[in-house]
Amino acid sequence: FQTQIVPELAKATGQGPDAGGIGQAVLFADALKFMTIFRHQLPKAMILPVVPAVVALLRAENNVVHTYAAIALDRLLTTRDPLGPGAAPGAVTRSTPRYAPADLAATTEPLLTSLFGVFAKTDSGENDYAMRAVMRVIGFLGEGVKPVADACVTQLAAMAMETCKNPRNPAFSHYLFESVAALVKAGAGDPGLIATFERLLFPPFQHVLQQDVVEFAPYVFQLLSQMIESHPSVLPGSYMGIFPALLVPMLWDRSANVTPLVRLLEAYLRKAPNEVHGAGHIQGILGVFQKLVSSRAQDHHGFFILNAFVEALPLPAWADKLPAIWGILFQRLQSSKTTKFSKCFVVFISLLAAKHGVVAVTESMAKVQPGIFEMVLTGVVTEAIANISGTVEEKVVAVAGAKFLTECPAVLAQDASWAKLLTAVVTMMERPAEHKGEEDLDAEAEEAEARAGYSAAYNALRQAARTETDPVPAVADPKVNLAIALAAVSATQPGRIGSIVAGQCAPEVQQAIAGYCAQGGVAIQ
């Protein structure tokens, strides 16, 4: 690398990226490919001095050379170093990015200018490798891209409008929208930038929706969701103006639209709950929920909408709809219960209890059929808890489980059912976590996507991914929370709770509960 590659790359800054004709172009391409292939083996101190040469080669007229330069940049910025000593083969390892935004600080503006310049060159008008590099650089810089964000979004918006007229390269289009999402992510919470994004991006968005550009509608829905979630203040009327169009049945008949549309409804509910309720849209949204929850393939999306109701809307705004919602869910449980549906049902009932109290659940269910809550809790809920997965979902179910175990007299009165529910909750919490590092999963998934190519179905924008929030932030540790709740209820019935745990729970469950109590400094009588 030092004796052969660096001198060749240096010619790009010394003699110019187009000097030497086709022979030099071949050498430039080979040098870039060498650096790309061996990027993990080459130390950072060796790579950084040649970055200006790579930027210069983006300006080369030769299609292969500027494309290889874009690929090299993309791959370099995804290079990661493992954290800690080497692990056994097949073991999950954590890693950290090798390069930091500060490494590109001096070249940010010429780098992005050169990258965008690629699209003006012959045969590179829709160069997906270059657009992928644009996405990578913007995402890599994060907030560091703000000084040039206006210029970037101006060019991206113009390219989006042009591409909408005649979509030819799906991979290019995907990375174009990913680049926009990366900019919106970098500008989140900045009123000036968000206003600029709205001014420049709404025209191409409107074109996609009005002209029914089917390929791009899912991208627009995702970006609108991201912009709503990123908005630093009250949503402008322009957003609420398009809300009724989102409930049109035709949109929901296209499977590629369902995931991003549900996300968009959630974004509206979380950001502007009063406006959505005040405009009378609750019934229309519940109509969408009913359509989705009747489908085995899409029922989880219906629950996403319900969960957004629980988290975002005040209960009085939709409490009168709860009996009808329970009726729809019970009917589905009876007619075609699946593991996925049961899991979603448990998360919903748990979230409702955790956010609005057990009484909200029991009283609304009683309006459907008296006594049905106890049947559902000891049956469907207890059986499905073992299948709950996901950090947020497990915490919500654990918090609600503590409430069900200690705040429901009818459940407390049934020793065997109570012990079974307690065992299910503890087993779920004690199950070992098998989660990879999020960064590593993303990197692996991106590599897989690059190998597999573009899919014509719904494509998620990674840069627009929603950040999960904790619905029950007041509970720091659900295990300690359970111990405290059990200790409190046992104090009202000395000896009873302790004897049920000792007599009807397995030794490993008793041991786990003892650990929770020790951690919380409480005791069960």
XYZ file of C-alpha atoms in Angstrom:
525
model
C 0.000 0.000 0.000
C 2.720 2.481 0.978
C 5.069 1.809 -1.943
C 2.634 1.142 -4.783
C -0.874 2.397 -3.998
C -0.260 5.719 -2.231
C 1.993 7.076 -5.019
C -0.611 6.236 -7.648
C -3.446 7.870 -5.672
C -1.253 10.937 -5.070
C -1.266 11.583 -8.821
C -4.981 12.422 -8.542
C -4.197 15.514 -6.457
C -0.898 16.290 -8.194
C -1.610 15.785 -11.890
C -5.419 15.753 -11.708
C -7.983 12.920 -11.760
C -8.076 12.758 -15.579
C -4.349 12.895 -16.274
C -2.601 9.986 -18.010
C -5.478 8.706 -20.111
C -7.055 5.270 -19.910
C -3.901 3.603 -18.564
C -3.794 5.886 -15.546
C -7.562 5.446 -15.079
C -7.038 1.682 -14.805
C -4.339 2.240 -12.169
C -6.568 4.654 -10.229
C -9.390 2.098 -10.251
C -7.076 -0.712 -9.126
C -5.584 1.430 -6.360
C -9.068 2.320 -5.083
C -10.143 -1.304 -5.212
C -7.020 -2.413 -3.308
C -7.699 0.129 -0.561
C -11.363 -0.890 -0.390
C -10.632 -4.620 -0.153
C -7.927 -4.246 2.509
C -9.594 -1.424 4.461
C -9.837 -3.549 7.616
C -6.109 -4.374 7.531
C -4.884 -0.854 6.715
C -4.471 1.360 9.808
C -6.408 4.584 10.077
C -3.156 6.591 10.073
C -2.357 5.233 6.597
C -5.814 5.808 5.125
C -6.570 9.376 6.248
C -3.748 11.048 4.256
C -5.126 9.620 0.979
C -8.749 10.701 1.554
C -8.164 13.984 -0.379
C -7.007 11.872 -3.343
C -10.199 9.797 -3.157
C -12.232 13.032 -3.114
C -10.296 14.236 -6.173
C -11.057 10.970 -7.993
C -14.789 11.581 -7.493
C -14.271 14.390 -10.012
C -12.796 12.061 -12.644
C -14.779 11.915 -15.890
C -14.214 8.166 -16.211
C -17.311 6.363 -14.952
C -15.388 3.453 -13.420
C -12.957 5.724 -11.561
C -15.514 8.013 -9.910
C -17.740 5.027 -9.120
C -14.846 3.161 -7.458
C -14.034 6.327 -5.491
C -17.638 6.493 -4.237
C -17.552 2.796 -3.266
C -14.260 3.305 -1.437
C -15.707 6.176 0.619
C -18.850 4.215 1.429
C -16.899 1.175 2.603
C -14.308 3.153 4.559
C -16.974 4.935 6.586
C -18.572 1.611 7.573
C -15.281 0.120 8.810
C -15.554 -0.956 12.427
C -13.100 -2.170 15.052
C -14.049 -4.892 17.582
C -14.412 -3.926 21.223
C -12.465 -6.022 23.690
C -10.389 -9.181 23.116
C -11.154 -11.577 20.283
C -14.171 -13.780 20.907
C -14.679 -17.430 20.056
C -15.762 -18.210 16.470
C -19.456 -17.532 16.025
C -19.737 -15.465 19.196
C -21.503 -12.110 19.134
C -19.007 -9.249 19.306
C -19.523 -5.535 19.771
C -17.712 -3.043 17.602
C -17.110 0.674 17.240
C -16.679 2.860 14.131
C -13.031 3.288 13.137
C -13.521 6.765 11.729
C -15.148 9.783 13.404
C -16.813 12.851 11.846
C -13.838 14.953 12.953
C -11.678 12.938 10.521
C -13.620 14.458 7.604
C -14.085 17.954 9.042
C -11.536 19.553 6.725
C -12.938 17.929 3.583
C -16.697 17.927 4.242
C -17.692 20.613 1.754
C -15.440 19.562 -1.169
C -16.352 15.936 -0.504
C -20.109 16.509 -0.793
C -19.653 18.910 -3.720
C -17.604 16.290 -5.561
C -20.094 13.539 -4.753
C -23.061 15.525 -6.050
C -20.957 16.426 -9.084
C -20.889 12.736 -10.058
C -24.552 12.906 -11.094
C -23.771 15.509 -13.765
C -21.285 13.188 -15.490
C -21.975 10.978 -18.504
C -23.750 7.723 -17.617
C -23.830 8.609 -13.901
C -27.085 10.590 -13.712
C -28.524 7.802 -11.531
C -25.348 6.256 -10.158
C -26.593 4.276 -7.179
C -23.062 3.736 -5.795
C -22.533 7.494 -5.636
C -25.956 8.063 -4.070
C -25.230 5.370 -1.502
C -22.012 7.238 -0.696
C -23.999 10.497 -0.315
C -26.283 8.737 2.167
C -23.291 7.303 4.000
C -21.437 10.628 4.283
C -24.525 12.532 5.501
C -25.346 9.825 8.032
C -21.709 9.612 9.124
C -21.394 13.371 9.691
C -24.637 13.597 11.696
C -25.077 17.103 13.062
C -21.794 18.016 11.392
C -23.654 18.210 8.079
C -25.810 21.142 9.250
C -23.642 23.892 7.680
C -24.207 22.386 4.216
C -27.659 20.888 4.850
C -29.477 23.576 2.831
C -27.334 22.929 -0.232
C -27.707 19.152 0.133
C -31.489 19.135 0.513
C -31.866 21.581 -2.392
C -30.055 19.167 -4.711
C -31.758 16.068 -3.311
C -35.235 17.627 -3.636
C -34.552 18.568 -7.268
C -33.261 15.061 -8.000
C -36.299 13.510 -6.281
C -38.677 15.595 -8.405
C -36.828 14.596 -11.569
C -36.676 10.921 -10.619
C -40.410 10.867 -9.830
C -41.177 11.669 -13.464
C -39.470 8.520 -14.700
C -38.164 6.107 -12.034
C -35.537 3.958 -13.748
C -33.069 2.762 -11.124
C -34.764 1.467 -7.939
C -31.481 1.251 -5.997
C -30.633 4.875 -6.842
C -34.123 5.983 -5.770
C -33.827 4.095 -2.489
C -30.503 5.702 -1.566
C -31.830 9.092 -2.669
C -34.627 8.867 -0.113
C -32.204 7.424 2.469
C -30.040 10.524 1.947
C -33.039 12.780 2.561
C -33.860 10.789 5.711
C -30.259 11.180 6.922
C -30.542 14.963 6.502
C -33.849 15.101 8.372
C -32.303 12.999 11.144
C -29.355 15.409 11.398
C -31.695 18.423 11.543
C -34.143 16.992 14.083
C -35.264 19.638 16.552
C -33.751 22.526 14.564
C -36.697 24.827 13.658
C -34.841 26.580 10.839
C -33.680 23.406 9.139
C -37.033 21.626 9.531
C -38.768 24.644 7.943
C -36.289 24.512 5.039
C -36.881 20.797 4.595
C -40.642 21.340 4.519
C -40.364 24.115 1.947
C -38.122 22.114 -0.378
C -39.453 18.588 0.127
C -43.216 19.115 0.186
C -43.428 19.790 -3.598
C -41.879 16.419 -4.569
C -43.892 14.715 -1.803
C -47.114 16.229 -3.147
C -46.163 15.188 -6.664
C -45.716 11.560 -5.534
C -49.068 11.472 -3.725
C -51.109 13.423 -6.293
C -49.680 11.600 -9.318
C -49.878 8.275 -7.471
C -46.232 7.338 -8.020
C -46.717 3.908 -6.475
C -42.997 3.093 -6.131
C -42.260 6.171 -4.044
C -45.366 6.529 -1.850
C -43.965 4.286 0.956
C -40.820 6.440 1.065
C -42.850 9.645 1.311
C -44.926 8.224 4.177
C -41.757 7.291 6.074
C -40.185 10.709 5.550
C -43.378 12.495 6.608
C -43.387 10.369 9.776
C -39.780 11.276 10.465
C -40.417 14.996 9.910
C -43.449 14.949 12.214
C -41.479 13.137 14.932
C -38.547 15.550 14.470
C -40.711 18.683 14.577
C -39.610 20.942 17.430
C -42.988 22.620 17.964
C -46.718 22.413 17.185
C -47.376 20.827 13.809
C -48.192 23.359 11.060
C -51.612 23.137 9.445
C -50.044 21.767 6.249
C -49.518 18.425 7.984
C -53.065 18.158 9.336
C -54.387 19.113 5.904
C -53.229 15.825 4.390
C -54.432 13.647 7.276
C -57.905 12.772 5.885
C -56.308 11.455 2.671
C -54.361 8.905 4.727
C -57.583 7.110 5.678
C -58.679 6.501 2.070
C -59.269 2.711 1.754
C -57.442 2.456 -1.599
C -54.140 3.390 0.049
C -54.481 0.551 2.552
C -55.187 -2.036 -0.150
C -51.537 -1.845 -1.264
C -49.496 -4.034 1.059
C -46.317 -1.952 0.560
C -48.136 1.073 2.028
C -49.364 -0.538 5.233
C -46.178 -0.451 7.340
C -45.230 3.185 6.561
C -48.850 4.380 6.803
C -49.252 2.843 10.258
C -46.021 4.540 11.304
C -47.403 7.831 9.944
C -50.681 7.468 11.882
C -48.646 6.739 15.013
C -46.538 9.853 14.405
C -49.660 12.023 14.125
C -51.175 10.506 17.266
C -48.010 11.018 19.299
C -47.207 14.511 18.038
C -50.674 16.019 17.628
C -53.164 13.938 19.669
C -55.455 16.885 20.437
C -55.611 17.951 16.796
C -56.384 14.399 15.619
C -59.090 13.987 18.258
C -60.485 17.483 17.779
C -60.875 16.964 14.033
C -62.961 13.822 14.636
C -60.521 11.331 13.122
C -60.629 8.735 15.922
C -63.434 6.706 14.356
C -61.688 6.664 10.982
C -58.441 5.445 12.533
C -60.320 2.703 14.380
C -61.797 1.667 11.041
C -58.241 1.138 9.793
C -57.444 -0.816 12.980
C -60.432 -3.116 12.405
C -59.378 -3.782 8.804
C -55.793 -4.603 9.798
C -56.545 -6.723 12.845
C -58.814 -9.005 10.813
C -55.819 -10.043 8.688
C -53.364 -12.661 9.935
C -50.596 -11.015 7.940
C -51.252 -7.457 9.137
C -52.893 -7.801 12.572
C -49.736 -6.587 14.382
C -50.063 -3.256 12.559
C -53.548 -2.878 14.013
C -52.082 -3.302 17.496
C -49.432 -0.661 16.748
C -52.304 1.791 16.221
C -53.995 0.732 19.479
C -50.720 1.078 21.376
C -50.318 4.610 20.012
C -53.842 5.374 21.289
C -52.836 4.163 24.757
C -49.610 6.141 24.866
C -50.689 9.369 23.185
C -54.413 9.979 23.720
C -56.018 10.828 27.058
C -58.224 7.900 28.023
C -61.472 9.953 28.069
C -60.933 10.730 24.369
C -61.515 7.110 23.375
C -62.704 5.210 26.470
C -66.180 4.878 24.958
C -64.607 2.956 22.035
C -62.870 0.390 24.255
C -65.793 -2.076 24.581
C -66.110 -2.218 20.790
C -62.333 -2.711 20.497
C -62.446 -5.583 22.999
C -65.339 -7.121 21.067
C -63.300 -7.104 17.844
C -60.253 -8.586 19.596
C -62.245 -11.282 21.409
C -63.916 -12.314 18.168
C -60.515 -12.720 16.519
C -59.226 -14.692 19.540
C -62.124 -17.095 19.180
C -62.085 -17.442 15.402
C -58.379 -17.567 14.498
C -55.975 -17.102 17.381
C -52.273 -17.209 16.426
C -49.112 -16.924 18.511
C -48.362 -13.518 17.013
C -51.870 -12.229 17.711
C -51.759 -13.480 21.308
C -48.403 -11.751 21.907
C -49.693 -8.473 20.481
C -52.866 -8.779 22.548
C -50.860 -9.267 25.749
C -48.677 -6.235 25.029
C -51.755 -4.078 24.357
C -53.632 -5.138 27.511
C -50.413 -4.694 29.528
C -49.732 -1.245 28.095
C -53.297 -0.145 28.875
C -52.972 -1.374 32.471
C -49.496 0.120 32.933
C -50.475 3.544 31.563
C -54.084 3.927 32.727
C -54.480 1.407 35.535
C -56.026 -2.043 35.915
C -59.504 -0.562 36.457
C -59.510 0.835 32.905
C -59.025 -2.700 31.640
C -61.447 -4.507 33.949
C -64.316 -2.028 33.668
C -64.164 -1.730 29.878
C -64.038 -5.519 29.490
C -66.945 -5.948 31.892
C -69.096 -3.913 29.491
C -68.568 -6.678 26.928
C -69.162 -9.540 29.353
C -68.980 -9.581 33.174
C -66.118 -11.685 34.514
C -64.342 -11.977 31.156
C -61.225 -10.171 32.392
C -60.330 -12.942 34.844
C -60.867 -15.570 32.122
C -58.664 -13.703 29.667
C -55.933 -13.025 32.241
C -55.663 -16.588 33.525
C -56.002 -18.031 30.037
C -54.696 -16.136 27.010
C -52.456 -13.682 28.867
C -50.767 -16.174 31.198
C -50.139 -18.625 28.348
C -48.708 -16.009 25.963
C -46.367 -14.177 28.345
C -43.642 -16.771 27.774
C -43.478 -15.744 24.093
C -43.084 -12.010 24.695
C -39.801 -10.652 23.347
C -38.257 -7.215 22.946
C -36.819 -4.997 25.674
C -39.705 -2.501 25.737
C -42.404 -5.164 25.402
C -40.955 -7.292 28.196
C -40.756 -4.307 30.536
C -44.353 -3.249 29.834
C -45.646 -6.781 30.416
C -43.607 -7.113 33.624
C -44.915 -3.805 34.996
C -48.506 -4.719 34.128
C -47.974 -8.225 35.496
C -47.090 -6.736 38.890
C -50.349 -4.747 38.786
C -52.472 -7.749 37.770
C -50.931 -9.850 40.549
C -51.491 -7.282 43.295
C -54.409 -5.045 42.295
C -57.046 -7.558 41.141
C -58.947 -9.129 44.066
C -60.542 -11.777 41.841
C -57.115 -12.931 40.627
C -55.594 -12.842 44.113
C -58.380 -15.107 45.331
C -57.325 -17.968 42.999
C -54.086 -19.387 44.395
C -53.225 -21.732 41.503
C -53.975 -19.203 38.735
C -52.125 -16.480 40.630
C -49.030 -18.676 41.021
C -49.187 -19.613 37.332
C -49.290 -15.938 36.302
C -46.426 -15.068 38.664
C -44.359 -17.947 37.246
C -44.997 -16.740 33.685
C -43.904 -13.168 34.505
C -40.744 -14.276 36.335
C -39.829 -16.784 33.608
C -40.111 -14.042 30.981
C -37.863 -11.697 32.976
C -35.286 -14.404 33.674
C -34.984 -15.531 30.072
C -31.457 -14.697 28.834
C -31.288 -11.759 26.461
C -30.113 -12.776 23.009
C -29.731 -9.384 21.388
C -26.882 -8.329 19.192
C -25.517 -4.812 19.234
C -27.817 -2.614 17.167
C -24.919 -1.128 15.209
C -23.621 -4.554 14.243
C -27.030 -5.751 13.128
C -27.445 -2.672 10.955
C -24.054 -3.146 9.359
C -24.752 -6.821 8.665
C -28.201 -6.076 7.270
C -26.834 -3.409 4.958
C -24.200 -5.764 3.607
C -26.898 -8.391 3.013
C -29.068 -5.855 1.203
C -26.157 -4.816 -0.998
C -25.612 -8.459 -1.969
C -29.298 -9.247 -2.481
C -30.144 -6.112 -4.449
C -33.244 -3.980 -4.338
C -36.677 -5.426 -3.596
C -39.779 -4.060 -5.260
C -41.797 -4.486 -2.061
C -41.811 -2.089 0.901
C -38.277 -0.933 1.694
C -37.631 0.534 5.118
C -35.467 3.642 5.296
C -32.821 2.897 7.922
C -32.023 6.562 8.391
C -35.705 7.241 9.155
C -36.034 4.481 11.748
C -38.051 5.523 14.770
C -36.318 5.647 18.136
C -38.228 3.518 20.630
C -39.264 5.226 23.831
C -39.980 3.698 27.213
C -43.749 3.827 27.904
C -43.170 3.311 31.651
C -40.106 5.432 32.478
C -41.156 5.755 36.133
C -40.190 2.098 36.695
C -36.418 1.797 36.698
C -36.210 -1.962 37.282
C -39.265 -4.177 36.637
C -37.846 -6.957 38.813
C -37.522 -4.700 41.845
C -40.923 -3.205 41.004
C -42.472 -6.683 41.165
C -40.802 -7.430 44.497
C -42.029 -4.170 46.043
C -45.587 -4.791 44.790
C -45.601 -8.373 46.130
C -44.205 -7.259 49.485
C -46.874 -4.560 49.797
C -49.780 -6.897 49.073
C -48.331 -9.614 51.291
C -48.320 -7.173 54.209
C -52.123 -6.980 53.931
C -52.436 -10.795 54.051
C -49.532 -11.953 56.275
C -48.327 -15.453 55.443
C -50.605 -16.053 52.449
C -48.516 -14.738 49.543
C -45.332 -16.279 50.928
C -46.990 -19.680 51.295
C -48.364 -19.594 47.714
C -44.913 -18.778 46.348
C -43.298 -21.490 48.467
C -45.955 -24.101 47.763
C -46.899 -23.577 44.118
C -43.906 -21.967 42.379
C -40.877 -23.895 41.119
C -37.592 -23.543 43.052
C -35.977 -21.444 40.315
C -38.927 -19.021 40.428
C -38.682 -18.785 44.226
C -34.949 -18.158 43.932
C -35.477 -15.398 41.360
C -38.113 -13.682 43.522
C -35.810 -13.868 46.555
C -33.161 -12.124 44.476
C -35.598 -9.378 43.460
C -36.576 -8.850 47.110
C -32.944 -8.648 48.203
C -32.250 -6.118 45.466
C -35.250 -4.034 46.487
C -34.662 -4.349 50.220
C -38.127 -5.822 50.868
C -39.531 -9.119 52.151
C -42.614 -11.171 51.281
C -44.574 -12.379 54.282
